[in-house]
Short mmCIF file of C-alpha atoms and ligand atoms in Angstrom, two decimals:
data_model
loop_
_atom_site.label_atom_id
_atom_site.label_comp_id
_atom_site.label_asym_id
_atom_site.label_seq_id
_atom_site.Cartn_x
_atom_site.Cartn_y
_atom_site.Cartn_z
CA MET A 1 8.32 6.29 32.45
CA GLY A 2 5.47 4.41 30.75
CA ARG A 3 3.67 5.62 27.63
CA LEU A 4 1.80 8.89 28.04
CA VAL A 5 -1.91 8.65 27.25
CA ILE A 6 -3.62 12.03 27.01
CA VAL A 7 -7.39 12.23 26.99
CA SER A 8 -9.25 15.44 26.19
CA ASN A 9 -12.54 16.31 24.58
CA ARG A 10 -10.90 18.56 22.00
CA VAL A 11 -8.04 17.08 19.98
CA GLU A 12 -5.95 18.98 17.50
CA LEU A 13 -5.42 16.51 14.67
CA PRO A 14 -2.29 16.93 12.55
CA GLY A 15 -2.78 19.28 9.64
CA ALA A 16 -5.85 20.98 11.19
CA ARG A 17 -6.34 24.35 9.53
CA ALA A 18 -5.51 27.57 11.41
CA GLY A 19 -5.59 25.86 14.82
CA ARG A 20 -8.76 25.70 16.90
CA ALA A 21 -8.97 28.69 19.15
CA GLY A 22 -8.56 27.22 22.61
CA GLY A 23 -5.69 27.03 25.04
CA LEU A 24 -6.05 23.35 25.80
CA ALA A 25 -5.45 22.00 22.30
CA VAL A 26 -2.54 24.38 21.74
CA ALA A 27 -0.85 23.40 25.00
CA LEU A 28 -1.37 19.66 24.60
CA ARG A 29 0.00 19.65 21.09
CA ASP A 30 3.12 21.41 22.37
CA ALA A 31 3.34 19.09 25.39
CA LEU A 32 2.97 15.83 23.40
CA HIS A 33 5.43 16.88 20.77
CA GLY A 34 8.38 16.11 23.06
CA THR A 35 7.31 12.81 24.65
CA GLY A 36 5.15 11.18 22.00
CA GLY A 37 2.29 8.96 23.14
CA LEU A 38 -1.40 8.44 22.56
CA TRP A 39 -3.96 11.28 22.35
CA VAL A 40 -7.59 10.21 22.75
CA GLY A 41 -10.62 12.47 22.33
CA TRP A 42 -13.56 13.61 20.25
CA SER A 43 -12.99 13.49 16.48
CA GLY A 44 -14.92 16.74 16.05
CA GLU A 45 -17.44 14.72 13.94
CA ILE A 46 -21.10 14.15 14.70
CA ALA A 47 -22.50 10.73 13.79
CA SER A 48 -25.85 9.03 14.34
CA ALA A 49 -24.55 7.45 17.58
CA THR A 50 -21.47 7.86 19.80
CA SER A 51 -18.92 5.25 18.81
CA THR A 52 -16.54 3.30 21.01
CA GLU A 53 -14.47 2.27 17.97
CA PRO A 54 -11.86 5.00 17.58
CA HIS A 55 -10.41 6.31 14.33
CA LEU A 56 -6.67 5.64 14.62
CA LEU A 57 -3.97 7.81 13.09
CA GLN A 58 -0.21 7.78 13.58
CA SER A 59 1.72 11.00 13.06
CA GLY A 60 5.39 10.98 14.05
CA PRO A 61 5.66 9.90 17.69
CA VAL A 62 1.98 10.59 18.42
CA GLN A 63 -0.90 8.19 17.87
CA TYR A 64 -4.39 9.68 17.75
CA ALA A 65 -7.54 7.76 18.68
CA THR A 66 -10.69 9.80 18.15
CA LEU A 67 -14.36 9.04 18.65
CA ASP A 68 -17.39 10.46 16.86
CA LEU A 69 -20.16 11.86 19.06
CA GLY A 70 -23.77 10.92 18.40
CA GLU A 71 -26.06 13.82 17.52
CA ASP A 72 -27.96 13.59 20.81
CA ASP A 73 -24.80 13.27 22.85
CA HIS A 74 -23.27 16.26 21.11
CA ALA A 75 -26.36 18.29 21.97
CA GLN A 76 -26.71 17.03 25.54
CA TYR A 77 -23.16 16.25 26.66
CA TYR A 78 -21.17 18.98 24.88
CA ASN A 79 -23.67 21.82 24.37
CA GLY A 80 -25.85 20.84 27.31
CA TYR A 81 -23.99 19.65 30.37
CA CYS A 82 -20.43 20.77 29.55
CA ASN A 83 -21.19 24.20 28.14
CA GLY A 84 -24.62 24.95 29.62
CA THR A 85 -24.05 23.60 33.15
CA LEU A 86 -20.39 23.07 34.07
CA TRP A 87 -18.76 25.97 32.23
CA PRO A 88 -20.88 28.68 33.90
CA LEU A 89 -20.63 26.91 37.29
CA LEU A 90 -16.84 26.70 37.16
CA HIS A 91 -16.67 30.37 36.12
CA TYR A 92 -18.87 31.47 39.06
CA ARG A 93 -21.79 32.39 36.78
CA LEU A 94 -24.68 30.74 38.57
CA GLY A 95 -27.21 32.96 36.82
CA LEU A 96 -26.23 31.37 33.50
CA MET A 97 -26.15 27.77 34.75
CA GLU A 98 -28.86 25.43 33.49
CA PHE A 99 -29.47 21.96 34.89
CA ARG A 100 -31.38 19.07 33.33
CA ARG A 101 -31.21 15.43 34.33
CA GLU A 102 -31.01 14.26 30.69
CA THR A 103 -27.86 16.27 30.06
CA LEU A 104 -26.19 14.91 33.20
CA GLU A 105 -27.05 11.40 32.02
CA ALA A 106 -25.56 12.14 28.58
CA TYR A 107 -22.40 13.47 30.28
CA LEU A 108 -21.97 10.26 32.25
CA ARG A 109 -22.83 8.14 29.20
CA VAL A 110 -20.21 9.81 26.98
CA ASN A 111 -17.59 9.40 29.70
CA GLU A 112 -18.47 5.68 29.84
CA ALA A 113 -18.02 5.46 26.05
CA PHE A 114 -14.62 7.13 26.28
CA ALA A 115 -13.61 4.78 29.10
CA GLU A 116 -14.73 1.74 27.10
CA ALA A 117 -12.67 2.78 24.07
CA ILE A 118 -9.61 3.72 26.12
CA SER A 119 -9.56 0.58 28.26
CA ARG A 120 -9.12 -1.49 25.07
CA LEU A 121 -6.07 0.56 24.02
CA LEU A 122 -4.29 0.64 27.39
CA ARG A 123 -1.01 -0.97 28.40
CA ALA A 124 -0.22 -1.83 32.01
CA ASP A 125 2.40 0.89 32.54
CA ASP A 126 0.60 3.73 30.70
CA LEU A 127 0.31 7.02 32.54
CA ILE A 128 -3.16 8.42 31.90
CA TRP A 129 -3.50 12.20 31.85
CA VAL A 130 -7.09 13.44 31.52
CA HIS A 131 -7.92 17.05 30.71
CA ASP A 132 -10.65 19.40 31.72
CA PHE A 133 -14.23 19.48 32.88
CA HIS A 134 -15.66 17.44 30.01
CA LEU A 135 -14.11 14.27 31.40
CA ILE A 136 -14.25 14.56 35.20
CA PRO A 137 -16.00 11.14 35.58
CA LEU A 138 -13.47 9.34 33.35
CA ALA A 139 -11.23 7.97 36.12
CA ALA A 140 -14.21 6.48 37.95
CA SER A 141 -15.44 4.90 34.69
CA LEU A 142 -11.98 3.46 34.01
CA ARG A 143 -11.60 2.16 37.58
CA SER A 144 -14.94 0.35 37.27
CA ARG A 145 -13.41 -1.47 34.27
CA GLY A 146 -10.49 -2.64 36.41
CA VAL A 147 -7.95 -0.06 35.19
CA ALA A 148 -5.29 0.23 37.91
CA ASN A 149 -2.94 2.66 36.10
CA ARG A 150 -2.04 6.00 37.60
CA ILE A 151 -4.61 8.57 36.43
CA GLY A 152 -4.25 12.33 36.71
CA LEU A 153 -6.64 15.14 35.82
CA PHE A 154 -5.68 18.67 34.91
CA LEU A 155 -8.50 21.18 35.16
CA HIS A 156 -7.95 24.07 32.75
CA THR A 157 -10.81 26.10 34.19
CA PRO A 158 -11.07 27.81 37.57
CA PHE A 159 -12.55 25.80 40.46
CA PRO A 160 -15.03 27.73 42.62
CA PRO A 161 -15.41 27.52 46.41
CA PRO A 162 -17.71 24.81 47.82
CA GLU A 163 -20.44 27.37 48.50
CA VAL A 164 -20.67 27.87 44.71
CA PHE A 165 -19.87 24.33 43.59
CA THR A 166 -22.53 22.70 45.75
CA THR A 167 -25.30 24.71 44.07
CA LEU A 168 -24.95 22.19 41.24
CA PRO A 169 -27.75 19.65 41.65
CA ARG A 170 -26.24 16.22 42.32
CA TYR A 171 -22.79 17.71 42.76
CA GLU A 172 -21.93 14.63 44.84
CA ILE A 173 -21.44 12.63 41.63
CA LEU A 174 -18.71 15.00 40.50
CA ALA A 175 -17.13 15.33 43.94
CA ASN A 176 -16.78 11.52 44.13
CA ALA A 177 -15.53 11.38 40.54
CA LEU A 178 -12.83 13.95 41.31
CA ALA A 179 -11.74 11.84 44.25
CA SER A 180 -11.14 8.84 41.93
CA TYR A 181 -7.94 10.37 40.51
CA ASP A 182 -4.45 9.95 41.91
CA LEU A 183 -3.61 13.56 41.16
CA VAL A 184 -5.67 16.62 40.25
CA GLY A 185 -3.73 19.59 38.90
CA LEU A 186 -5.19 23.09 38.98
CA GLN A 187 -4.11 26.42 37.53
CA THR A 188 -3.66 28.38 40.78
CA GLU A 189 -3.35 27.97 44.55
CA GLY A 190 -6.78 29.55 44.93
CA ASP A 191 -8.36 26.86 42.75
CA ARG A 192 -6.50 24.17 44.69
CA VAL A 193 -7.80 25.41 48.02
CA ASN A 194 -11.35 25.54 46.64
CA LEU A 195 -11.20 21.97 45.36
CA ARG A 196 -9.62 20.70 48.57
CA ARG A 197 -12.33 22.33 50.67
CA THR A 198 -15.03 20.91 48.42
CA ILE A 199 -13.84 17.31 48.58
CA ALA A 200 -12.85 17.47 52.26
CA ARG A 201 -16.29 18.78 53.18
CA HIS A 202 -18.09 16.22 51.02
CA ARG A 203 -16.04 13.30 52.41
CA GLN A 204 -15.97 14.76 55.92
CA ILE A 205 -12.22 14.46 56.23
CA ALA A 206 -9.50 16.93 57.15
CA ALA A 207 -6.73 17.79 54.70
CA ARG A 208 -3.20 16.70 55.59
CA ALA A 209 -0.54 19.28 56.37
CA ASP A 210 0.69 19.20 52.75
CA GLY A 211 -2.86 19.85 51.50
CA ASP A 212 -3.38 16.35 50.06
CA LEU A 213 -6.39 14.27 51.05
CA ASP A 214 -6.16 10.86 52.68
CA LEU A 215 -9.14 8.91 51.36
CA GLY A 216 -8.41 5.83 53.46
CA THR A 217 -7.31 3.49 50.69
CA ARG A 218 -5.59 6.08 48.57
CA LEU A 219 -4.02 9.52 48.76
CA LEU A 220 -5.47 12.19 46.48
CA ARG A 221 -2.85 14.74 45.52
CA LEU A 222 -4.03 18.24 44.69
CA ARG A 223 -1.47 20.58 43.21
CA ALA A 224 -1.34 23.94 41.50
CA VAL A 225 0.63 23.42 38.30
CA PRO A 226 0.05 26.54 36.18
CA ILE A 227 0.07 25.92 32.46
CA GLY A 228 2.60 27.75 30.27
CA ILE A 229 3.52 28.35 26.65
CA ASP A 230 6.49 27.70 24.39
CA ALA A 231 7.79 31.26 24.80
CA ALA A 232 10.77 30.89 22.46
CA ALA A 233 8.56 29.61 19.65
CA VAL A 234 6.11 32.50 20.07
CA ARG A 235 8.96 35.01 20.24
CA ASN A 236 10.48 33.68 17.02
CA MET A 237 7.13 33.58 15.21
CA ALA A 238 6.38 37.12 16.32
CA ALA A 239 9.76 38.44 15.19
CA SER A 240 9.43 36.96 11.72
CA MET A 241 5.66 37.35 11.27
CA GLY A 242 5.59 40.95 12.48
CA ARG A 243 7.30 41.65 9.16
CA GLY A 244 5.29 39.00 7.26
CA PRO A 245 2.52 39.95 4.82
CA GLU A 246 -0.35 40.17 7.35
CA GLY A 247 1.80 41.87 10.00
CA GLN A 248 2.94 44.46 7.50
CA ARG A 249 -0.60 45.06 6.22
CA LEU A 250 -1.81 45.56 9.77
CA LEU A 251 0.95 48.04 10.45
CA ASP A 252 0.26 49.95 7.23
CA SER A 253 -3.45 50.07 7.99
CA LEU A 254 -2.83 51.65 11.39
CA GLY A 255 -1.24 54.72 9.81
CA GLY A 256 0.99 55.32 12.84
CA ARG A 257 -1.84 54.91 15.40
CA GLN A 258 -1.28 52.86 18.55
CA LEU A 259 -2.91 49.42 18.54
CA VAL A 260 -4.83 47.99 21.50
CA LEU A 261 -5.40 44.26 20.89
CA GLY A 262 -7.78 41.69 22.37
CA VAL A 263 -7.81 38.03 21.23
CA ASP A 264 -10.35 35.65 22.75
CA ARG A 265 -12.89 32.99 21.94
CA LEU A 266 -16.31 34.64 21.88
CA ASP A 267 -17.16 33.56 25.42
CA TYR A 268 -18.97 35.34 28.24
CA SER A 269 -16.12 34.46 30.62
CA LYS A 270 -13.84 36.75 28.62
CA GLY A 271 -15.53 40.00 29.67
CA LEU A 272 -15.96 41.36 26.15
CA PRO A 273 -18.98 43.66 26.72
CA GLN A 274 -17.20 45.17 29.72
CA ARG A 275 -14.06 45.61 27.61
CA PHE A 276 -15.99 47.42 24.87
CA GLU A 277 -17.55 49.62 27.51
CA ALA A 278 -14.12 50.48 28.96
CA PHE A 279 -12.89 51.47 25.51
CA GLU A 280 -15.93 53.70 25.13
CA HIS A 281 -15.04 55.32 28.49
CA LEU A 282 -11.47 55.83 27.31
CA LEU A 283 -12.62 57.73 24.24
CA ALA A 284 -15.13 59.76 26.24
CA ASP A 285 -12.93 60.57 29.25
CA PHE A 286 -9.54 60.87 27.53
CA PRO A 287 -10.39 62.54 24.21
CA GLU A 288 -6.72 62.99 23.38
CA HIS A 289 -6.75 59.33 22.25
CA ARG A 290 -9.44 59.90 19.61
CA SER A 291 -8.05 59.28 16.13
CA LYS A 292 -4.78 58.18 17.77
CA VAL A 293 -5.70 54.68 18.94
CA THR A 294 -7.27 51.67 17.25
CA PHE A 295 -8.74 48.84 19.30
CA MET A 296 -8.83 45.51 17.44
CA GLN A 297 -10.82 42.73 19.05
CA ILE A 298 -10.47 39.29 17.46
CA ALA A 299 -13.21 37.00 18.75
CA PRO A 300 -14.00 33.86 16.72
CA VAL A 301 -17.41 32.35 17.43
CA SER A 302 -17.21 29.53 19.94
CA ARG A 303 -19.95 27.11 21.10
CA GLY A 304 -22.32 28.97 18.79
CA GLU A 305 -25.21 26.53 19.32
CA VAL A 306 -25.50 27.43 22.99
CA ARG A 307 -28.08 30.14 23.76
CA GLN A 308 -25.92 32.24 26.10
CA TYR A 309 -23.21 32.43 23.44
CA ARG A 310 -25.66 33.50 20.71
CA GLU A 311 -27.00 36.22 22.98
CA LEU A 312 -23.50 37.45 23.75
CA ARG A 313 -22.74 37.69 20.05
CA ARG A 314 -25.82 39.84 19.43
CA GLU A 315 -24.87 42.09 22.33
CA LEU A 316 -21.34 42.60 21.03
CA ASP A 317 -22.59 43.37 17.51
CA ARG A 318 -24.80 46.07 19.02
CA ARG A 319 -22.07 47.56 21.17
CA ALA A 320 -19.46 47.55 18.40
CA GLY A 321 -21.87 49.36 16.08
CA ARG A 322 -22.62 51.91 18.76
CA ILE A 323 -18.99 52.70 19.53
CA ASN A 324 -18.09 53.17 15.88
CA GLY A 325 -21.27 55.12 15.17
CA LYS A 326 -20.55 57.46 18.06
CA PHE A 327 -16.80 58.06 17.68
CA ALA A 328 -15.68 57.16 14.13
CA GLU A 329 -14.28 59.83 11.82
CA PHE A 330 -14.25 59.70 8.04
CA ASP A 331 -10.61 58.54 8.25
CA TRP A 332 -10.64 56.56 11.55
CA THR A 333 -12.58 53.53 12.79
CA PRO A 334 -11.97 53.24 16.55
CA LEU A 335 -12.97 49.57 16.93
CA ARG A 336 -12.17 46.73 14.55
CA TYR A 337 -14.22 43.72 15.61
CA LEU A 338 -13.52 40.42 13.83
CA ASN A 339 -15.35 37.11 14.38
CA ARG A 340 -12.69 34.96 12.78
CA SER A 341 -9.63 33.00 13.78
CA PHE A 342 -6.10 33.33 12.48
CA GLY A 343 -3.15 30.97 12.25
CA ARG A 344 -0.84 31.08 15.28
CA HIS A 345 1.91 32.65 13.19
CA VAL A 346 -0.29 35.49 12.01
CA LEU A 347 -1.57 36.09 15.54
CA ALA A 348 1.99 36.26 16.87
CA GLY A 349 2.77 38.96 14.30
CA PHE A 350 -0.32 40.91 15.40
CA TYR A 351 0.65 40.67 19.08
CA ARG A 352 4.02 42.13 18.18
CA HIS A 353 2.41 45.30 16.82
CA ALA A 354 0.08 45.84 19.76
CA ARG A 355 1.22 48.64 22.05
CA VAL A 356 -1.37 47.42 24.55
CA GLY A 357 -2.46 43.82 25.19
CA LEU A 358 -5.98 43.92 26.63
CA VAL A 359 -6.85 40.69 28.44
CA THR A 360 -9.76 41.23 30.81
CA PRO A 361 -11.75 38.05 31.49
CA LEU A 362 -14.34 38.10 34.27
CA ARG A 363 -12.87 34.75 35.31
CA ASP A 364 -10.35 32.56 33.50
CA GLY A 365 -8.43 29.42 34.45
CA MET A 366 -5.15 30.78 33.10
CA ASN A 367 -5.47 32.74 29.83
CA LEU A 368 -2.68 31.83 27.45
CA VAL A 369 -3.27 34.85 25.25
CA ALA A 370 -1.77 37.04 28.01
CA LYS A 371 1.38 34.91 28.03
CA GLU A 372 1.59 34.77 24.24
CA TRP A 373 1.28 38.55 24.04
CA VAL A 374 4.17 38.96 26.50
CA ALA A 375 6.38 36.50 24.60
CA ALA A 376 5.70 38.28 21.29
CA GLN A 377 6.90 41.72 22.39
CA GLU A 378 10.07 43.31 21.11
CA ALA A 379 12.59 43.47 23.98
CA ALA A 380 13.80 46.97 23.13
CA ASP A 381 10.34 48.50 22.85
CA PRO A 382 7.67 46.29 24.43
CA GLY A 383 4.07 47.30 24.96
CA ALA A 384 2.06 47.31 28.20
CA LEU A 385 -0.35 44.61 29.33
CA VAL A 386 -3.73 45.38 30.91
CA LEU A 387 -4.78 42.19 32.67
CA SER A 388 -7.78 41.12 34.72
CA ARG A 389 -7.11 40.23 38.35
CA PHE A 390 -9.45 37.29 37.79
CA ALA A 391 -7.33 35.50 35.17
CA GLY A 392 -5.10 32.73 36.52
CA ALA A 393 -2.26 34.46 34.62
CA ALA A 394 -2.45 37.39 37.07
CA TYR A 395 -0.78 35.20 39.73
CA GLU A 396 2.37 35.11 37.61
CA LEU A 397 2.09 38.35 35.62
CA SER A 398 1.83 40.70 38.57
CA ASP A 399 3.77 43.38 36.66
CA ALA A 400 0.89 43.85 34.24
CA LEU A 401 -1.56 46.67 34.97
CA LEU A 402 -4.05 44.61 36.94
CA VAL A 403 -7.70 45.64 36.71
CA ASN A 404 -11.14 44.64 37.87
CA PRO A 405 -13.00 44.19 34.57
CA LEU A 406 -16.30 45.21 36.18
CA ASP A 407 -14.99 48.72 36.78
CA ALA A 408 -15.18 50.46 33.39
CA ASP A 409 -13.71 53.74 34.70
CA ALA A 410 -10.71 52.01 36.25
CA MET A 411 -10.20 50.02 33.06
CA ALA A 412 -10.26 53.24 31.00
CA GLU A 413 -7.68 54.75 33.37
CA ALA A 414 -5.48 51.66 33.04
CA LEU A 415 -5.76 51.86 29.25
CA HIS A 416 -4.78 55.51 29.34
CA ARG A 417 -1.84 54.66 31.59
CA ALA A 418 -0.75 51.84 29.27
CA LEU A 419 -0.97 54.06 26.19
CA THR A 420 1.11 56.80 27.80
CA MET A 421 3.55 54.63 29.77
CA PRO A 422 7.21 55.69 29.39
CA ALA A 423 9.47 53.24 27.55
CA GLU A 424 11.62 52.59 30.62
CA GLU A 425 8.64 51.50 32.73
CA ARG A 426 7.31 49.33 29.88
CA ARG A 427 10.69 47.59 29.60
CA GLU A 428 10.99 46.97 33.34
CA ARG A 429 7.51 45.52 33.65
CA TRP A 430 7.92 43.42 30.51
CA GLN A 431 11.30 41.97 31.56
CA SER A 432 9.85 40.63 34.77
CA MET A 433 6.80 39.19 32.97
CA MET A 434 8.96 37.65 30.26
CA ARG A 435 11.13 35.92 32.87
CA SER A 436 8.09 34.30 34.39
CA VAL A 437 6.63 33.28 31.00
CA SER A 438 9.95 31.73 29.95
CA ASP A 439 10.52 29.92 33.26
CA ASN A 440 7.00 28.47 33.55
CA SER A 441 6.95 26.96 30.08
CA VAL A 442 4.56 24.38 28.69
CA ILE A 443 7.39 21.84 28.95
CA ALA A 444 7.96 22.67 32.63
CA TRP A 445 4.20 22.27 33.16
CA ARG A 446 4.16 18.84 31.51
CA GLU A 447 7.25 17.67 33.38
CA THR A 448 6.02 18.85 36.77
CA PHE A 449 2.62 17.24 36.32
CA LEU A 450 4.04 13.93 35.08
CA ARG A 451 6.65 13.82 37.83
CA LEU A 452 3.87 14.08 40.39
CA LEU A 453 1.83 11.42 38.58
CA GLU A 454 4.55 8.82 38.02
CA PRO A 455 4.27 5.63 40.12
CA ALA A 456 7.71 6.25 41.64
CA SER A 457 6.40 9.42 43.23
CA ALA A 458 3.23 7.80 44.55
CA PRO A 459 3.09 8.53 48.27
CA VAL A 460 2.97 5.60 50.67
CA LEU A 461 0.12 5.79 53.13
CA ALA A 462 1.10 5.44 56.76
P1 ADP B 1 -9.38 29.50 26.21
O1 ADP B 1 -8.68 28.21 26.43
O2 ADP B 1 -10.47 29.78 27.17
O3 ADP B 1 -9.84 29.70 24.81
P2 ADP B 1 -6.74 30.81 26.39
O4 ADP B 1 -6.41 32.26 26.30
O5 ADP B 1 -6.08 30.09 27.49
O6 ADP B 1 -8.33 30.69 26.46
O7 ADP B 1 -6.30 30.10 25.05
C1 ADP B 1 -6.70 30.55 23.81
C2 ADP B 1 -5.76 29.95 22.75
O8 ADP B 1 -6.42 29.99 21.50
C3 ADP B 1 -4.47 30.72 22.62
O9 ADP B 1 -3.42 29.83 22.39
C4 ADP B 1 -4.73 31.61 21.42
O10 ADP B 1 -3.58 31.89 20.66
C5 ADP B 1 -5.71 30.80 20.61
N1 ADP B 1 -6.66 31.71 19.95
C6 ADP B 1 -7.50 32.55 20.54
N2 ADP B 1 -8.18 33.29 19.63
C7 ADP B 1 -7.73 32.89 18.44
C8 ADP B 1 -8.02 33.26 17.10
N3 ADP B 1 -8.88 34.22 16.79
N4 ADP B 1 -7.37 32.61 16.13
C9 ADP B 1 -6.48 31.64 16.42
N5 ADP B 1 -6.15 31.26 17.66
C10 ADP B 1 -6.77 31.87 18.65
O1 F6P B 2 -9.40 25.97 27.97
C1 F6P B 2 -10.73 25.78 28.30
C2 F6P B 2 -11.50 25.13 27.18
O2 F6P B 2 -12.77 24.81 27.63
C3 F6P B 2 -10.89 23.86 26.63
O3 F6P B 2 -11.23 22.73 27.35
C4 F6P B 2 -11.45 23.88 25.27
O4 F6P B 2 -10.85 23.02 24.38
C5 F6P B 2 -11.34 25.33 24.89
O5 F6P B 2 -11.64 26.01 26.07
C6 F6P B 2 -12.20 25.74 23.72
O6 F6P B 2 -13.54 25.32 23.87
P1 F6P B 2 -14.24 24.21 22.96
O7 F6P B 2 -13.42 22.98 22.99
O8 F6P B 2 -15.59 24.06 23.57
O9 F6P B 2 -14.28 24.80 21.57
#
């Protein structure tokens, strides 16, 4: 196999403090660790103009090449088109989607800059693996520079049906860009069908029996390759960190109460207001849990310059204050709401102490927190997972208590059920979830995707 070149907007540079909250960086770091290779992306720095001269850094088997974003591009490409247009679109939130021509132009411009920088670093047999919605046009930009390498894209987000996708003004640009890859990997079969229908309709072609698309000169492979975690690493961290200083302090602070835990970036796709509301319903409708349960929601601020995210933060501040004002006792605070991130080790220790994992996005590509929570549980006495049907993880974790996050009463009932679930049932459900989390690891994900992308596996057109 040739050298692996990974390209993603967000890069986790070696030695970064506490780890950026975000599934993509965590997964790619784990995936690159084994193979080595080149990781190209945004440096996280804002300069006067976007550069095409990368900062280079070698760390063990991995070389990093990162680019600074110009101030305008950061505002228009990252905050504007990526987070103000594409993110809501891909999460089915048309009411939150904004469209401006300038931000689309910035998106295409930044992808050109990335392509320019990458094409100078490439070797002939490199396998290029692009990640996520920030860089959809990258393959087309590379092809226009004569790059003939195999190029794959993995989309970490959901992909909506064509009826939703085509509401994006000038969606044709993205539909054509998606068709410039050799392989597009998606989190679930549902996402794969949606993307296939979108491209097939746009190109006016029929899908082949295997679901791939024959574009005349090339075959576009579309595959569901669900992302995983390093379950053994999380399990080990959780076992040792549950007894570490922070884990122990958390346990002491609970005073024997059961812990319900949520861990998410502060993002409207995560269903946090609805989750707070469900907890309020639990305390109102099942008063036996008052003073017996603590709900801790960790939600570090994410994309804080984008209006919709600022508004969400204000709303959550209001709701958290209301819940505590209404139900707190002089010796019990029902909701602990923290806008900060923690190191992965500390988080693993926290997961271990949570009797209930509460993961209820309105829509989520996969949701790695759900998998991490499962891996962190103690085999002899695991907790129960309450999981949204609309997270990609629900395809694999069907033994969680699956809920519709828009139904606050049903969520409160599921929480009650989780908090009162007998140990035997918790063990049975957890064992089946743990098998799936261990089998579908981040390494299996990387290997499956790369096997499909390798030249040897390139299908021959009839
Ligand atoms: P997304 O990619 O949308 O943020 P995921 O659940 O797939 O959602 O991935 C989130 C990742 O970020 C997980 O690996 C999780 O451990 C990490 N993470 C989330 N919140 C925090 C936090 N407060 N501190 C540190 N890491 C976090
Ligand atoms: O996993 C989805 C994702 O959008 C990643 O692409 C991204 O790195 C992560 O969430 C966190 O978002 P951001 O990079 O905007 O902080």
